GROMACS .gro file of C-alpha atoms in nm:
model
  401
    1UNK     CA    1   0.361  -0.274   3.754
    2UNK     CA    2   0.186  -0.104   4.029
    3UNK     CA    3   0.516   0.134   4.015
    4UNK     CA    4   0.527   0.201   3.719
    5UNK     CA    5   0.134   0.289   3.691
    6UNK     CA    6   0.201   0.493   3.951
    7UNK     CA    7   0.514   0.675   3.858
    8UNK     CA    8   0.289   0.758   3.509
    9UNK     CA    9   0.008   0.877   3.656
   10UNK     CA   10   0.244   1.158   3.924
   11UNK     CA   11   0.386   1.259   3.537
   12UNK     CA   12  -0.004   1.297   3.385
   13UNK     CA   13  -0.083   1.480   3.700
   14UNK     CA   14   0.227   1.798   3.639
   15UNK     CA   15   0.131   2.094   3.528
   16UNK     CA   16   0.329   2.199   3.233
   17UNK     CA   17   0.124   2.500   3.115
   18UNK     CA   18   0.429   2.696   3.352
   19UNK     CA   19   0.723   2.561   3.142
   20UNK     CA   20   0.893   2.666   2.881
   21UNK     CA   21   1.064   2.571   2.575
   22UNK     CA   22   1.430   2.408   2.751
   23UNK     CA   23   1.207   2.288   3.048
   24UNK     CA   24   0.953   2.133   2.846
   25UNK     CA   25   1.243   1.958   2.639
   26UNK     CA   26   1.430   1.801   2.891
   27UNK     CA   27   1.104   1.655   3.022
   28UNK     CA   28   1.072   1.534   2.687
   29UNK     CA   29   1.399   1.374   2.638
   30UNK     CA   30   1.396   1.084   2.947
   31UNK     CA   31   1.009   1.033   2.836
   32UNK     CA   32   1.137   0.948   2.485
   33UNK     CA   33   1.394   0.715   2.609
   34UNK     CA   34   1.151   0.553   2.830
   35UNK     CA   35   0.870   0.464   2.586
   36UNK     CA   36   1.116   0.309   2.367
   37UNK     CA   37   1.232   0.092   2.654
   38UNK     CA   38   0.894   0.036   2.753
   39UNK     CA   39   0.796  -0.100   2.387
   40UNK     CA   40   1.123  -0.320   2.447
   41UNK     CA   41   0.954  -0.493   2.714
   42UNK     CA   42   0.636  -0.527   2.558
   43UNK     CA   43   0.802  -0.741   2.241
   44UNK     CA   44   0.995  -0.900   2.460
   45UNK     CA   45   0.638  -1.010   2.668
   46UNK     CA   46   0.489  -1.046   2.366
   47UNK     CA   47   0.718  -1.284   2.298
   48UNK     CA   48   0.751  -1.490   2.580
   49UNK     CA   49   0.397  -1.512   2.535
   50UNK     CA   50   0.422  -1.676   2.219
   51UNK     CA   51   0.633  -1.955   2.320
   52UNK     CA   52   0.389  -1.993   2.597
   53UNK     CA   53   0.106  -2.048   2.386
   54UNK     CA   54  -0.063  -1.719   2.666
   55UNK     CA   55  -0.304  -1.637   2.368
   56UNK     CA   56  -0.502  -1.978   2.367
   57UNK     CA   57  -0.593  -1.866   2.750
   58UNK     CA   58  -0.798  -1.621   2.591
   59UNK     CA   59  -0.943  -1.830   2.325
   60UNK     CA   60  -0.703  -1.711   2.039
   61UNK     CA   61  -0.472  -1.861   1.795
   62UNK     CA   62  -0.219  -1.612   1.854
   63UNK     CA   63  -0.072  -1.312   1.929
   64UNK     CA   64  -0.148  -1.108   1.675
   65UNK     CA   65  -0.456  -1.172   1.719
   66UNK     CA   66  -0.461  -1.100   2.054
   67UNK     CA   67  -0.291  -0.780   2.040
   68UNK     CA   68  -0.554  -0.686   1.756
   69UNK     CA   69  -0.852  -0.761   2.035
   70UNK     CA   70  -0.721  -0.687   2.320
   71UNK     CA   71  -0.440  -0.389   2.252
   72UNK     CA   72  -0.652  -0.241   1.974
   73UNK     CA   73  -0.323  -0.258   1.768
   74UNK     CA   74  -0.397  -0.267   1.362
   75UNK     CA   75  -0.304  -0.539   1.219
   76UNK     CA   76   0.012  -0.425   1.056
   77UNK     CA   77   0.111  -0.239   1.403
   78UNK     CA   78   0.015  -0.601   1.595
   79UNK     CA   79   0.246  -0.772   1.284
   80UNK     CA   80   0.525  -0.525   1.383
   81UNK     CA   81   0.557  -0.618   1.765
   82UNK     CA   82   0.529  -0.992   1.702
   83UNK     CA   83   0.847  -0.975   1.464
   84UNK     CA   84   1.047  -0.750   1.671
   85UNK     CA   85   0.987  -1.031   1.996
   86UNK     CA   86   1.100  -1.265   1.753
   87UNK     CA   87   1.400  -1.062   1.640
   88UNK     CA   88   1.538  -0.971   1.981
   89UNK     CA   89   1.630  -1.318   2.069
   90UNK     CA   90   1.863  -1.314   1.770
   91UNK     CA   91   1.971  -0.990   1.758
   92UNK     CA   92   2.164  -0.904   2.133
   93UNK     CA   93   2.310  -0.572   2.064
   94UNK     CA   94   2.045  -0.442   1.951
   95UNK     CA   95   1.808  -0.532   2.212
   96UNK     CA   96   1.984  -0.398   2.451
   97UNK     CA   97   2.003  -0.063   2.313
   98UNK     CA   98   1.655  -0.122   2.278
   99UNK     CA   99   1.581  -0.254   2.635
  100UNK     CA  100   1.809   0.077   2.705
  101UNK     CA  101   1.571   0.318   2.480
  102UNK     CA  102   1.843   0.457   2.226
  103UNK     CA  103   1.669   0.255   1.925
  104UNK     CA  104   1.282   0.318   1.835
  105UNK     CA  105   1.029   0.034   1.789
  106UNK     CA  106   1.017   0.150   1.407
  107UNK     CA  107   1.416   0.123   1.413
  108UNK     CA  108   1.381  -0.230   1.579
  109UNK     CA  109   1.091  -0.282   1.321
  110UNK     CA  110   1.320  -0.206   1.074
  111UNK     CA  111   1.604  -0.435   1.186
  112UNK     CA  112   1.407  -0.732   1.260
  113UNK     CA  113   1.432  -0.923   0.934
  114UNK     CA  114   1.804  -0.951   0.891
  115UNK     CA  115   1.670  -1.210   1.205
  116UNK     CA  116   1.392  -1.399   0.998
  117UNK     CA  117   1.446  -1.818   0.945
  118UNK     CA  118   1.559  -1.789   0.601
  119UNK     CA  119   1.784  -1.492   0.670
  120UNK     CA  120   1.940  -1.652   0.953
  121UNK     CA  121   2.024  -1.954   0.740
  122UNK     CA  122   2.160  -1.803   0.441
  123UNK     CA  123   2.379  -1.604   0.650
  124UNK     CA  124   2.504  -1.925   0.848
  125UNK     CA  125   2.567  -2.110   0.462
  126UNK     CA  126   2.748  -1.789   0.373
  127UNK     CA  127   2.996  -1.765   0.675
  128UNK     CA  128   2.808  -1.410   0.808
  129UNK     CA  129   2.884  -1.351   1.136
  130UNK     CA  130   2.552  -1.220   1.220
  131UNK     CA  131   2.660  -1.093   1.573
  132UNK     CA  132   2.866  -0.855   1.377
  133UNK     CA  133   2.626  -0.728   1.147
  134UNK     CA  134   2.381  -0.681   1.457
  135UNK     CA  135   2.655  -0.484   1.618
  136UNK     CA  136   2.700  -0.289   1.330
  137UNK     CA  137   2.321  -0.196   1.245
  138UNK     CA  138   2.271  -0.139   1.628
  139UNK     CA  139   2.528   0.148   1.595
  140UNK     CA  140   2.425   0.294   1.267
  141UNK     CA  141   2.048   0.301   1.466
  142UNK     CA  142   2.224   0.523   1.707
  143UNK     CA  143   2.447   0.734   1.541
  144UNK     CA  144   2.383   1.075   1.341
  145UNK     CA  145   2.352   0.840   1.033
  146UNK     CA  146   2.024   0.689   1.152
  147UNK     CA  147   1.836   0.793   0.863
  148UNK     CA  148   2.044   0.526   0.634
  149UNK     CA  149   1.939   0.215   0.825
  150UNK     CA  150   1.713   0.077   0.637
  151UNK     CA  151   1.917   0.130   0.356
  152UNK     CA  152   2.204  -0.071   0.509
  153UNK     CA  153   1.946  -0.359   0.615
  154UNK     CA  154   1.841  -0.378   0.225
  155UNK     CA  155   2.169  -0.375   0.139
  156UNK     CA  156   2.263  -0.714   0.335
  157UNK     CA  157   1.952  -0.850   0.243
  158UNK     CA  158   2.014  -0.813  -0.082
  159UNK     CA  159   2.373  -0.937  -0.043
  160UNK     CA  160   2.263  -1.237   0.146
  161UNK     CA  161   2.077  -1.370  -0.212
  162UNK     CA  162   2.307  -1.229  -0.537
  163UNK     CA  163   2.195  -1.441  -0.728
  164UNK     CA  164   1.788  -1.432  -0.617
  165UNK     CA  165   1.545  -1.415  -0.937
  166UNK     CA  166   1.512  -0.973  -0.994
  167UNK     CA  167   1.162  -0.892  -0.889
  168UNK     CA  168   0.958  -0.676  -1.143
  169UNK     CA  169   0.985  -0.352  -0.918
  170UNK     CA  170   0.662  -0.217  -1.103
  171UNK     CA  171   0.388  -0.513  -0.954
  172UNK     CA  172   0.437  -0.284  -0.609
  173UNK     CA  173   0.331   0.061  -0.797
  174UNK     CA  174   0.056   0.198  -0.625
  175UNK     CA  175  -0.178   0.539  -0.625
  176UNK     CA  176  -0.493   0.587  -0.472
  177UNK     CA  177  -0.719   0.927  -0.491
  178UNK     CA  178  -0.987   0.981  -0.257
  179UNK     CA  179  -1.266   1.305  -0.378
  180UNK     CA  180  -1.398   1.470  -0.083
  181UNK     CA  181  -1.721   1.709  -0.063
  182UNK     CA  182  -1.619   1.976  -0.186
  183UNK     CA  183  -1.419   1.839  -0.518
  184UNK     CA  184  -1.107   1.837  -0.359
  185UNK     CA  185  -0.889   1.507  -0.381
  186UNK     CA  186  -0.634   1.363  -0.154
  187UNK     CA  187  -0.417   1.088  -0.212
  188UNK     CA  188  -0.141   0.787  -0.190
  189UNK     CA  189   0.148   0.640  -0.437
  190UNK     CA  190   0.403   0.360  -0.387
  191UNK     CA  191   0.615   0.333  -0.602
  192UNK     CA  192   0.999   0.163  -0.715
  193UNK     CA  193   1.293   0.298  -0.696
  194UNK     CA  194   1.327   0.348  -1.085
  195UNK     CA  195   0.959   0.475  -1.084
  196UNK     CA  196   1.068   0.738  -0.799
  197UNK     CA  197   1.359   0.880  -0.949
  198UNK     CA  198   1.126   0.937  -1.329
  199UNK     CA  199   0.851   1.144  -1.064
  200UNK     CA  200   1.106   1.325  -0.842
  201UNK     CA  201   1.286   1.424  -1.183
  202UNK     CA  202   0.977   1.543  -1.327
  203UNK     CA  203   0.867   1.745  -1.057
  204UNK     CA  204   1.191   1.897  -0.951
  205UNK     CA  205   1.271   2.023  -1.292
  206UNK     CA  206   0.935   2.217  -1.285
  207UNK     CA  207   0.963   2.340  -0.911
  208UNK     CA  208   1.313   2.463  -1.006
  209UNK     CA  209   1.183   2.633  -1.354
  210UNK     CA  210   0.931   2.826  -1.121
  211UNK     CA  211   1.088   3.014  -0.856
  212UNK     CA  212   0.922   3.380  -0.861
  213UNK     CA  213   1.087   3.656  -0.651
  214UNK     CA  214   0.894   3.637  -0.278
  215UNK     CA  215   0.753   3.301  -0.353
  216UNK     CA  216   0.637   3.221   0.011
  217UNK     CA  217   0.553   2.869  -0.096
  218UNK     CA  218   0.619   2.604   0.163
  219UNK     CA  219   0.871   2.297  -0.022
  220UNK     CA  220   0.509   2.075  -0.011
  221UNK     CA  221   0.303   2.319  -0.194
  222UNK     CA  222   0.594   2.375  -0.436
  223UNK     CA  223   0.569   2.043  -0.559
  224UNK     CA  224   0.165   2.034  -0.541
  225UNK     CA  225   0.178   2.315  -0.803
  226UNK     CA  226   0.455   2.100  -0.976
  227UNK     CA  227   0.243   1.785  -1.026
  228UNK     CA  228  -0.062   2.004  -1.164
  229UNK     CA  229   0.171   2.217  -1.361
  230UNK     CA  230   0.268   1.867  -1.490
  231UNK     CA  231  -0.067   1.742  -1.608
  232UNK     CA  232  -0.146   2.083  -1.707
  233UNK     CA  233   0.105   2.102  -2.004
  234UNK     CA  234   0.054   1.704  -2.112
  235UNK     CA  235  -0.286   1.799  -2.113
  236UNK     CA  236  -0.224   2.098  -2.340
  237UNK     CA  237   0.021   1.981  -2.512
  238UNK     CA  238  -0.255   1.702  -2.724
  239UNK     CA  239  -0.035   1.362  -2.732
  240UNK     CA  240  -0.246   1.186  -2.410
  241UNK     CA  241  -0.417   0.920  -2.511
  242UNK     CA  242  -0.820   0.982  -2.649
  243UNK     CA  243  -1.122   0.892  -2.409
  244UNK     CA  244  -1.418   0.817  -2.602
  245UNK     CA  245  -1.292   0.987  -2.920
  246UNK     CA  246  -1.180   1.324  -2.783
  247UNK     CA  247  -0.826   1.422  -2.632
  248UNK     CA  248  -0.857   1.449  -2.228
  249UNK     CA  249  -0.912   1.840  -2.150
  250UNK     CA  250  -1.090   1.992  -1.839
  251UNK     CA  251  -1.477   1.989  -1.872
  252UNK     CA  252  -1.661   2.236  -1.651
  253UNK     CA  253  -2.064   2.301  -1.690
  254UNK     CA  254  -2.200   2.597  -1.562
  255UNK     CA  255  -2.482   2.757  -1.624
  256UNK     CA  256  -2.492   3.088  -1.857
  257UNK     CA  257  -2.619   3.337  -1.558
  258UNK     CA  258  -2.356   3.261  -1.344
  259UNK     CA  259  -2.100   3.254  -1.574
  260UNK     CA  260  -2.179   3.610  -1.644
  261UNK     CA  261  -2.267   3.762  -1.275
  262UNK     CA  262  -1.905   3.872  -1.162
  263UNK     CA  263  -2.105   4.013  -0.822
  264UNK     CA  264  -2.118   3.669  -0.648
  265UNK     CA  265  -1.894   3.409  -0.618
  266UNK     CA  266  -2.147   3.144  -0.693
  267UNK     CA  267  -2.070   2.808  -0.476
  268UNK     CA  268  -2.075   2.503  -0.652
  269UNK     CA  269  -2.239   2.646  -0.943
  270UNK     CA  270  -2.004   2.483  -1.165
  271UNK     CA  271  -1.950   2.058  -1.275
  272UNK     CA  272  -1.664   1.924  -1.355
  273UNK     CA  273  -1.610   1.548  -1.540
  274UNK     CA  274  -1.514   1.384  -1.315
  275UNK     CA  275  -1.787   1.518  -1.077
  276UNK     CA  276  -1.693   1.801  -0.823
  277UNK     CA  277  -1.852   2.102  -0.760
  278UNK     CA  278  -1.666   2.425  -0.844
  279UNK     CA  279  -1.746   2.778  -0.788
  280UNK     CA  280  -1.911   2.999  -1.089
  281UNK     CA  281  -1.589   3.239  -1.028
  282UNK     CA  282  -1.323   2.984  -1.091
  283UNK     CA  283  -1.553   2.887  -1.364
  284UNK     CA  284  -1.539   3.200  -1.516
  285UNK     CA  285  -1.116   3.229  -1.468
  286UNK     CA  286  -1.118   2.906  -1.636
  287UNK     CA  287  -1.348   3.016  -1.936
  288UNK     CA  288  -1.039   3.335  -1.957
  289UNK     CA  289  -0.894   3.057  -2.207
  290UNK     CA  290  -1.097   2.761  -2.299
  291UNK     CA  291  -1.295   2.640  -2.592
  292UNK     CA  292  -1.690   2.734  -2.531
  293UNK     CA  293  -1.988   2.509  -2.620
  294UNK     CA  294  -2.322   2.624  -2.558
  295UNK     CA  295  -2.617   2.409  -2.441
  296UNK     CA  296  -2.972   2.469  -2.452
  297UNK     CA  297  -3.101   2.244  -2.165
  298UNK     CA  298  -3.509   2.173  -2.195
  299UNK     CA  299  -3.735   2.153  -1.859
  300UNK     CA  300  -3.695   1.796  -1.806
  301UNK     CA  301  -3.306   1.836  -1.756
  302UNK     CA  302  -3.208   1.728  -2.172
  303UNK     CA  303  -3.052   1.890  -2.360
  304UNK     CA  304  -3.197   2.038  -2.714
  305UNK     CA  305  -2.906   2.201  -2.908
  306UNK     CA  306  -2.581   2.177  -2.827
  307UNK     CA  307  -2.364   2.477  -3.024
  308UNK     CA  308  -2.066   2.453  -3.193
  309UNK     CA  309  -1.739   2.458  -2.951
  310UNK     CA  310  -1.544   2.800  -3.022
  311UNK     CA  311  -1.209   2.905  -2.922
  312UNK     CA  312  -1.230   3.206  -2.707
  313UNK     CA  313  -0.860   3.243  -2.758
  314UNK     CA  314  -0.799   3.144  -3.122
  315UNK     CA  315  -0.449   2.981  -3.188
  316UNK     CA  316  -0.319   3.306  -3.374
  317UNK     CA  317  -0.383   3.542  -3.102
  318UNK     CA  318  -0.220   3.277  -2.834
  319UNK     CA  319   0.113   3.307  -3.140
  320UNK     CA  320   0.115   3.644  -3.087
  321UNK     CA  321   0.045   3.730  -2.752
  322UNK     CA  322   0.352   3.489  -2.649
  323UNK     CA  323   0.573   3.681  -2.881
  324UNK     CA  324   0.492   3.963  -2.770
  325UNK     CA  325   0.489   3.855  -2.319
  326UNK     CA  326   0.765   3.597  -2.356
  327UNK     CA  327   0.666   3.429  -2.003
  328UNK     CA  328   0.427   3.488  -1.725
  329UNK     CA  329   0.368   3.903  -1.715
  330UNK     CA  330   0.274   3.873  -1.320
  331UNK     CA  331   0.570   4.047  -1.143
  332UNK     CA  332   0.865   3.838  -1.024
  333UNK     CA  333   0.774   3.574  -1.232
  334UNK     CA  334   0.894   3.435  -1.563
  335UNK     CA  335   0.678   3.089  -1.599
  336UNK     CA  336   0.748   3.008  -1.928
  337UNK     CA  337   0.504   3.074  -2.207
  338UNK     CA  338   0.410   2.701  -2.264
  339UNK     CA  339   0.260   2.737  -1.859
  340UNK     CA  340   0.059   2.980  -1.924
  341UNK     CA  341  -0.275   3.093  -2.040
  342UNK     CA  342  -0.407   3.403  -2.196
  343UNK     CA  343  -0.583   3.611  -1.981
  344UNK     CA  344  -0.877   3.857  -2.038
  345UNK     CA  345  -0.767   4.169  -1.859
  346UNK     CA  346  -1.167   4.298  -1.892
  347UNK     CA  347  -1.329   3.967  -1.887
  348UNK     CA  348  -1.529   3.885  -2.216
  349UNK     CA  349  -1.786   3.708  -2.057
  350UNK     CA  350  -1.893   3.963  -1.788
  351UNK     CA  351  -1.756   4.264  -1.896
  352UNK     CA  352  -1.766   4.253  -2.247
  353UNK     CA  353  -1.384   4.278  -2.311
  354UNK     CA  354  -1.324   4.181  -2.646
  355UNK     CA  355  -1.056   3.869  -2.758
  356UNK     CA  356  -0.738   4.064  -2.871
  357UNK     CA  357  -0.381   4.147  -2.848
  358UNK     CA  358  -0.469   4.443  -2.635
  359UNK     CA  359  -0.685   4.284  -2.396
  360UNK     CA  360  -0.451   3.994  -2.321
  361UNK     CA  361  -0.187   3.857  -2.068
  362UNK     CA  362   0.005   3.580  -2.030
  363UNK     CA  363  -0.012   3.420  -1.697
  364UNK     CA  364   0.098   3.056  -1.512
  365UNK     CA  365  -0.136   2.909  -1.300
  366UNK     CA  366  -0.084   3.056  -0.990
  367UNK     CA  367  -0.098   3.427  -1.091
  368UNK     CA  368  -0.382   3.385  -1.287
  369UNK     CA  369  -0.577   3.233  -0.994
  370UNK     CA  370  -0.412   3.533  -0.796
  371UNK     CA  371  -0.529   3.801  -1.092
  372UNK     CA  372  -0.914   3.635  -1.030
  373UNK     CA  373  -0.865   3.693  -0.628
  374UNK     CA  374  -0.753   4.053  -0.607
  375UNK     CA  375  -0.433   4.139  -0.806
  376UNK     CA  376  -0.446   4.325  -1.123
  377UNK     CA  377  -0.184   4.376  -1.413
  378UNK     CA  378  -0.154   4.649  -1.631
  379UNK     CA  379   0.080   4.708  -1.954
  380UNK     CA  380   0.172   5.015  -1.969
  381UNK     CA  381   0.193   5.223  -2.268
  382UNK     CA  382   0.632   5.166  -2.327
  383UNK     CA  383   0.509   4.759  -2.303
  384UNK     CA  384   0.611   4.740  -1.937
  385UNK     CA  385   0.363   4.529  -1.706
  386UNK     CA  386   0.286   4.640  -1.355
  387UNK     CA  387   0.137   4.413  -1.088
  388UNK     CA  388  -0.083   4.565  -0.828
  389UNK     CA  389  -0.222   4.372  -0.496
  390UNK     CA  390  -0.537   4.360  -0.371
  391UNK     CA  391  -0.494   4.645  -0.150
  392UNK     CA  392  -0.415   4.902  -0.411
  393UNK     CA  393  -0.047   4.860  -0.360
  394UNK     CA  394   0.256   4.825  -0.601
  395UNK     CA  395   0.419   4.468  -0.625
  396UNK     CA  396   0.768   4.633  -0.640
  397UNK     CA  397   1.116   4.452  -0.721
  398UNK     CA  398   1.427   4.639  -0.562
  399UNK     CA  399   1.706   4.713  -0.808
  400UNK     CA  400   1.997   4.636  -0.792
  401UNK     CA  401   2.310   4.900  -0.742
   0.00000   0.00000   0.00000
């Protein structure tokens, strides 16, 4: 061990700021190989340790719990290394490609229950020769195929009980969002198989509908835009369910002053329902095609009158203005109309610009966020649109010969 310590702390103490790209790689390469033996001989100590009963030494019931106190492994991570020293005993080929560094812990992790009690015994009843199947998931974990091992482990697991009660694939759905400060969420889903495909379908049909000319979009923020542009048109379409007597729409509070001061952008001027702060100037590029209640708020905070809601954008004008667009105006883009809303080219709020044919564009969500940051469009007087960025310049599209 004193070796070992030693021979880590001589590779801590190199100076790579001198290497480059293949240098730096093939230093990477043998350190790869050697953690993953290294975390071979940890399960296998961890599991020698087990049969020794080591943990009571320290006072503890057992490993796991050890490795949670003493390692500072999570629990799940501390879970993980106690199966896979359980697994190797069972499982020859592939500890030694393990011991050897060509499979990871999470491929060993991933192994490890083909080697559980009841696996092993169903296999023996059945007539599986589970050497083979070791063999044979050992070299799928090494090949250029890695990526379908833990398909082929559910696969025998599955084939060792054919006749095993179907599990209701939805009790495992999860999704979990977390708000932060400034409004902005982040969050988790698990879902089936059956529940993946209906999401993936969903979203790809959109991210495929929506593929502007020099869309720089990374693949992640493709399908970010996707799920929104999802909501978006179930929300404006009117067939979600009611909450407290109204259909579920976007409710943003702000108050009348900085709706109308286009000089400042007005931090966390604006509420929304469900509680995060917006700025008054996405306030006001929402409010380019919203309905528009006004509230008379007294000194103690209550309010005492509460207008009538208006349409700024009456259905009528939304008919015509999509007859006469067709899809997204913004250049490069042809989001379909059902995306999109009507914007004010001079905003009626601020600027006075009056609700009409005239004054209006169709644009998806992203370009009319862009439109409120900089860009401008323009119909010119044939009915052609023209996109300019915020620089002055031309958004031009190269014709073809």
């Amino acid at each position: 061990m004193g070796e070992l310590q030693s021979a880590v702390d001589a590779l801590a103490a190199e100076d790579l700021t001198h290497l480059f790209g293949p240098a730096l790689l093939e230093r990477l390469g043998p350190l790869l190989v050697l953690q993953n033996g290294i975390a071979a001989e940890v399960a296998r100590t961890v599991r020698q340790c087990e049969l020794a009963g080591a943990a009571e030494h320290d006072g503890l019931k057992s490993m796991a719990s050890w490795l949670r106190g003493h390692a500072h492994l999570s629990t799940p991570e501390a879970g993980r290394v106690v199966r896979t020293g359980r697994a190797l005993e069972h499982l020859p080929a592939t500890a030694a490609a393990f011991a050897d560094g060509t499979v990871t812990p999470g491929q060993m992790a991933t192994i490890a229950p083909i080697a559980g009690e009841e696996q092993r015994a169903a296999a023996e009843a059945q007539g599986v020769d589970l050497g083979a199947v070791d063999r044979a998931l050992a070299e799928v974990a090494q090949s250029p195929a890695h990526e379908r091992l833990a398909q082929a482990v559910h696969h025998y697991l599955e084939a060792l009980d054919p006749d095993g009660v179907e599990p209701d694939p939805t009790e495992g759905r999860r999704l979990s969002i977390a708000k932060h400060a400034d409004g902005s969420v982040t969050g988790r889903f698990d879902l089936d198989a059956v529940g993946g495909e209906k999401v993936q379908a969903a979203i790809e049909s959109i991210v495929q509908a929506n593929r502007p000319l020099g869309d720089d979009r990374t693949r992640a923020q493709q399908n970010a835009d996707a799920l929104v542009q999802l909501c978006d048109n179930q929300l404006a379409a009117g067939t979600l369910p009611t909450l407290r007597t109204v259909k579920p729409h976007l409710v943003v509070t702000v108050d009348v002053d900085d709706l109308t001061d286009t000089g400042t952008t007005g931090p966390g001027a604006a509420r929304t329902g469900f509680g995060a702060r917006v700025s008054a100037a996405r306030a006001r590029w929402l409010a380019c095609d919203a309905s528009i209640s006004r509230l008379v708020m007294g000194p103690d905070g209550l309010p005492l009158d509460v207008g009538r809601e208006k349409r700024v954008v009456p259905p009528h004008l939304r008919r015509a203005v999509e007859q006469r667009d067709g899809h997204c105006v913004f250049t490069g883009c042809a989001a379909p109309t059902h995306w999109c809303d009507v914007h004010h080219l001079r905003e009626w709020v601020a600027d006075e610009g009056e609700t009409s044919l005239d004054n209006s564009a169709l644009l998806c969500e992203r370009h009319h966020t862009k439109v409120h940051h900089g860009f401008r469009v323009e119909r010119q007087p044939g009915g052609r649109w023209r996109t300019w960025r915020p620089d002055g310049s031309e958004i031009l599209i190269p014709v073809s010969p």
